[in-house]
XYZ file of C-alpha atoms in Angstrom:
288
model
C 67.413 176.784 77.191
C 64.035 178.001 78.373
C 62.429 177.732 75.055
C 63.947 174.071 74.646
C 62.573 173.423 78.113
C 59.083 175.070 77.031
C 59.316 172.449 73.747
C 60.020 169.306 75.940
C 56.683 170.100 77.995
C 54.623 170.814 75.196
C 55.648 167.682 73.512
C 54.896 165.661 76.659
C 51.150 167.256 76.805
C 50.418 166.598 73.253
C 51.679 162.823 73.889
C 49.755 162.454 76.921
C 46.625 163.777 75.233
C 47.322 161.441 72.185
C 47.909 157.957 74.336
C 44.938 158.832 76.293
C 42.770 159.145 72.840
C 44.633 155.835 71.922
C 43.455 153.760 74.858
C 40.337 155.406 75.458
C 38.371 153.719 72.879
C 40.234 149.826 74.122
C 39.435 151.121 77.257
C 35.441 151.784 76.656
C 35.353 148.838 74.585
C 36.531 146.741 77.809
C 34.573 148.186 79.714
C 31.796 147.618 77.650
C 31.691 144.071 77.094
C 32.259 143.951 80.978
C 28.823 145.437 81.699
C 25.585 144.262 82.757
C 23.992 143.672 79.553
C 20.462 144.864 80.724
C 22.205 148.195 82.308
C 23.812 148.895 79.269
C 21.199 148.465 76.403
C 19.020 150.675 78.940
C 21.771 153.365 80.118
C 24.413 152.874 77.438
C 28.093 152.533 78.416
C 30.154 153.853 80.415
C 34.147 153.960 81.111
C 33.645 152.876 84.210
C 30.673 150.519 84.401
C 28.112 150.537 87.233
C 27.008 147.366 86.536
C 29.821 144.804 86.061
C 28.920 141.141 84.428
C 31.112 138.395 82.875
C 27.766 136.922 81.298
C 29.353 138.226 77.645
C 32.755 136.081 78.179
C 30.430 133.263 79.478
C 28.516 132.826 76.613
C 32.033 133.416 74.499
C 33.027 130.674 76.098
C 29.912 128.781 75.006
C 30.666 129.001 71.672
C 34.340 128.743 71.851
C 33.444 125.528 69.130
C 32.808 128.929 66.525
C 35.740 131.248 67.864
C 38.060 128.823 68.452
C 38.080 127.528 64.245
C 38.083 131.303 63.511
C 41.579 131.612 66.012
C 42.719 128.579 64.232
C 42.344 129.693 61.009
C 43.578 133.342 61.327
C 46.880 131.882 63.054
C 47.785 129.772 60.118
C 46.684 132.666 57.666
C 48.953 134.930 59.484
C 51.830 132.445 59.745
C 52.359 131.276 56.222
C 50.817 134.802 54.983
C 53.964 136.377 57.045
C 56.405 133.860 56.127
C 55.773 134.386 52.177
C 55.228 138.082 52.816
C 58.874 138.594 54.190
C 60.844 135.980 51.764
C 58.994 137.921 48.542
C 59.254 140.893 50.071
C 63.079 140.718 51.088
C 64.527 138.729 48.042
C 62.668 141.338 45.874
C 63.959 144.205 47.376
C 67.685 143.184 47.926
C 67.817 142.664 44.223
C 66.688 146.689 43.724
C 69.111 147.485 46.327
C 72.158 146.156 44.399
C 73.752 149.026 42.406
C 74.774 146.931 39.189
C 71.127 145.261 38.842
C 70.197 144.990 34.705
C 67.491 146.705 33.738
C 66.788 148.696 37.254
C 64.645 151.107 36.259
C 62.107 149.091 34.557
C 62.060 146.768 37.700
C 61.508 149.928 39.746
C 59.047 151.271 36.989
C 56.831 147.859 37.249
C 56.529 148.164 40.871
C 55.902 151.722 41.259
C 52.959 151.199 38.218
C 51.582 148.343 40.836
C 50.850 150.746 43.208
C 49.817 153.548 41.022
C 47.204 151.550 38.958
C 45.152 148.248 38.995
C 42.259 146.581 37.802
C 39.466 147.222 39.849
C 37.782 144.713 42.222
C 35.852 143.072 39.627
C 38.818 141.968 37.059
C 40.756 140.641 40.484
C 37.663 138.817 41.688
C 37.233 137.501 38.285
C 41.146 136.556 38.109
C 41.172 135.099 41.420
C 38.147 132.825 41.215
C 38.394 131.812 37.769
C 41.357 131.615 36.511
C 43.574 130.967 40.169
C 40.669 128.812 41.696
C 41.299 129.796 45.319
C 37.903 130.903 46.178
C 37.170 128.738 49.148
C 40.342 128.038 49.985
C 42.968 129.813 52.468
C 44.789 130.957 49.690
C 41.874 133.261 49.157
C 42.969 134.668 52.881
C 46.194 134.766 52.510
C 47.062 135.607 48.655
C 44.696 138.991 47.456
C 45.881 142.377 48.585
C 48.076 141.006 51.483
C 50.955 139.017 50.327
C 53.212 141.915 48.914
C 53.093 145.844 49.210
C 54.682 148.429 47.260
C 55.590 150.566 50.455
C 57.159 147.907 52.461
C 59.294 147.150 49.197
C 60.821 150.027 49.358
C 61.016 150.179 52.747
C 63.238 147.207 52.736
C 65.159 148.434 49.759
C 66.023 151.569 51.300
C 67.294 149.801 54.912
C 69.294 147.761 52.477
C 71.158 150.573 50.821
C 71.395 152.545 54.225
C 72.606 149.658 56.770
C 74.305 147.002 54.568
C 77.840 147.943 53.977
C 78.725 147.453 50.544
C 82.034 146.400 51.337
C 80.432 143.315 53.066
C 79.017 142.395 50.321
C 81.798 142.550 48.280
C 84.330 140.899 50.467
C 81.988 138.115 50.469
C 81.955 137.825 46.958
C 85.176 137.773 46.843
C 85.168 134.855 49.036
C 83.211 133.066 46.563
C 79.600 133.731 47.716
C 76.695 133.694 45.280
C 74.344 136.490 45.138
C 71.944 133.866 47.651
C 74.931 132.894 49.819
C 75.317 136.764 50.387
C 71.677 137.784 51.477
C 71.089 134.615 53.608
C 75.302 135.036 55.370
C 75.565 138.891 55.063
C 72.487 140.586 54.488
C 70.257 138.287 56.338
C 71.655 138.781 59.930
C 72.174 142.326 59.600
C 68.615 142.866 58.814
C 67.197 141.564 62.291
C 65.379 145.204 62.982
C 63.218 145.644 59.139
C 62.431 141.629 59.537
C 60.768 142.663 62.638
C 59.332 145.650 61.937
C 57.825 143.968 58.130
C 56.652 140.888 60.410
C 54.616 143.047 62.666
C 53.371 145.357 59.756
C 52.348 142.443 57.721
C 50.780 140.393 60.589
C 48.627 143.245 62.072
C 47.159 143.053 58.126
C 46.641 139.303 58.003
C 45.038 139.509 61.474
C 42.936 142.421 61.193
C 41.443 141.315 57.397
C 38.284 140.742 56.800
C 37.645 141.739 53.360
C 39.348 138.745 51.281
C 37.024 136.309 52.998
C 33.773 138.782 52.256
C 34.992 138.714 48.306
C 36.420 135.426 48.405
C 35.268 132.727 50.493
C 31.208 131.426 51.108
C 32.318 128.482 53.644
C 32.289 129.484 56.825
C 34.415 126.638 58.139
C 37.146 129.206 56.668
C 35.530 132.289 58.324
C 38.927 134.123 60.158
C 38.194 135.546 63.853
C 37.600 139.218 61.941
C 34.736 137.613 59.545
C 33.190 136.139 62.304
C 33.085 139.389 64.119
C 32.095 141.175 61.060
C 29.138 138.597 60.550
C 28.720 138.691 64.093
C 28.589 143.104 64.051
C 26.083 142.702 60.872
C 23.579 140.430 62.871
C 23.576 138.899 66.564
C 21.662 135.764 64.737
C 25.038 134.645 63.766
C 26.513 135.065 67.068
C 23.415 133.099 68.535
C 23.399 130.101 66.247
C 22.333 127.248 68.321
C 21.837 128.880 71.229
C 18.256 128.919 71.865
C 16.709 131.518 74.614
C 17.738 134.638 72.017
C 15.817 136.966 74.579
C 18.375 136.284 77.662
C 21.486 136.287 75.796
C 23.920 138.899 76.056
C 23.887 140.043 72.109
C 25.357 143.916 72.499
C 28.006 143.174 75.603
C 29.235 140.332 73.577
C 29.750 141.955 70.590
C 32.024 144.252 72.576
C 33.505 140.938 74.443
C 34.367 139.196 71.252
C 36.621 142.148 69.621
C 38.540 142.281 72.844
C 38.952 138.603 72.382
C 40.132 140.157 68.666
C 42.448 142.178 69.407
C 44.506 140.575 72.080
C 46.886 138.562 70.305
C 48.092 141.469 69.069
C 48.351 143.354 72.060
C 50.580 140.636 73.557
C 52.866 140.048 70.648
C 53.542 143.717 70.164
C 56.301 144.503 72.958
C 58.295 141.707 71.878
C 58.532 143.401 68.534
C 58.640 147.493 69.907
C 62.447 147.135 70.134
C 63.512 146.457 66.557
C 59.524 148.385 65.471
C 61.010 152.174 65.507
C 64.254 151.618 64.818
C 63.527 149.384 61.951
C 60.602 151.336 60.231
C 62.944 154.466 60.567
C 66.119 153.500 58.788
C 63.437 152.073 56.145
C 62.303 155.225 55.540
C 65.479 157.197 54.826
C 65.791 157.562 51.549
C 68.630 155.161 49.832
């Protein structure tokens, strides 16, 4: 009993010590873009700034024009990009999941080889501009690397086999349900916790990309909120386009203001997902 008691206070240090290094960094970073932006270029920054300012947020503001397109497009990136994710993503894997599927282990074989191996940068780029012709276009944001992944796949395939009664299925059939009829009656609202958990998985990627529109796309109408504070991280010139007085304006602090600005979205829409997250992405990973 003593040593279990010993275990349960060891855990809670080593969790305490791990969600303060997880909100430290958010934590300087507000902090930062909350500073005076004299004090900190001079001093540096501090968690607790000695010099507080909301010059960074009002020159944000100033430009909304420039973060506002970049919100807009990374929202509808993220929508459809989720909505195609999950529909691929589920359909493929409840057809691995059935026991009687023809030819299952060279489905399994082709997937498992997609993960394993792949072109190379080049060969997609050329694929994707070239042949596809989606360079400069949101399909370029929404279609390379991002619409599908091996893991979550599996993931799905494996809640499937571990949380879908067979017997469901088969009464269903029965019943006279086609193979569709059953995932959208049966499988479909039994799966409420790996829908959530995929959705928040797959949006954090579609939200936090960068790299598709770096390869990809030259118009900066199309730039995401992550490009622009990529192109914004590379050089203050971009942040300052149009704004004349470059010597006043609060380049470093807003920097720091504009990947809060980032990151909140995802902040808020995470507890409305944490109660189907753990138990979700845990049955997903027991092996079916």
């Amino acid at each position: 009993m003593k040593r279990h008691k010993k275990f349960l206070a060891l855990s809670h240090v080593f969790l305490i010590i791990g969600s303060i290094l997880c909100i430290a960094p958010f934590w300087l970073l507000v902090a930062a873009s909350l500073s005076n932006e004299s004090y900190a270029v001079k001093h540096g920054y501090s968690f607790i700034p000695k010099e507080w300012s909301l010059s960074a947020y009002r020159f944000l503001l100033q430009k909304w024009q420039l973060f506002g397109r970049g919100y807009l497009v990374t929202i509808i990136v993220t929508v459809v990009g989720v909505l195609l994710c999950l529909v691929i993503t589920m359909m493929l894997a409840y057809m691995l999941s059935r026991p009687k599927l023809p030819f299952a282990n060279l489905f399994n074989f082709i997937i498992i080889f997609t993960m394993l191996f792949n072109g190379g940068i080049v060969s997609t780029y050329i694929m994707y501009s070239q042949v596809f012709h989606i360079k400069n276009t949101l399909w370029a944001l929404i279609i390379p690397n991002l619409l599908t992944n091996v893991f979550f796949i599996i993931m799905v395939k494996n809640y499937f086999r571990s949380n879908i009664p067979e017997e469901l299925v088969e009464a269903a059939r029965i019943d006279g349900s086609s193979e569709f009829g059953i995932f959208l009656r049966v499988v479909m609202p039994l799966s409420k916790p790996i829908v959530a958990t995929l959705a928040l998985l797959v949006g954090v990627n579609y939200w936090n990309d960068w790299q598709n529109a770096m390869y990809y796309v030259d118009d900066q109408k199309l730039y995401s909120i992550q490009s622009i504070l990529n192109a914004i991280n590379e050089s203050t010139q971009y942040l300052m386009q149009g704004g004349g007085g470059g010597a006043s304006l609060p380049t470093e602090t807003a920097r720091m203001a504009a990947a809060v600005i980032g990151a909140i979205p995802i902040l808020v829409a995470y507890p409305f997902f944490q109660e189907y997250f753990v138990r979700g992405i845990t049955a997903g990973a027991v092996k079916g």
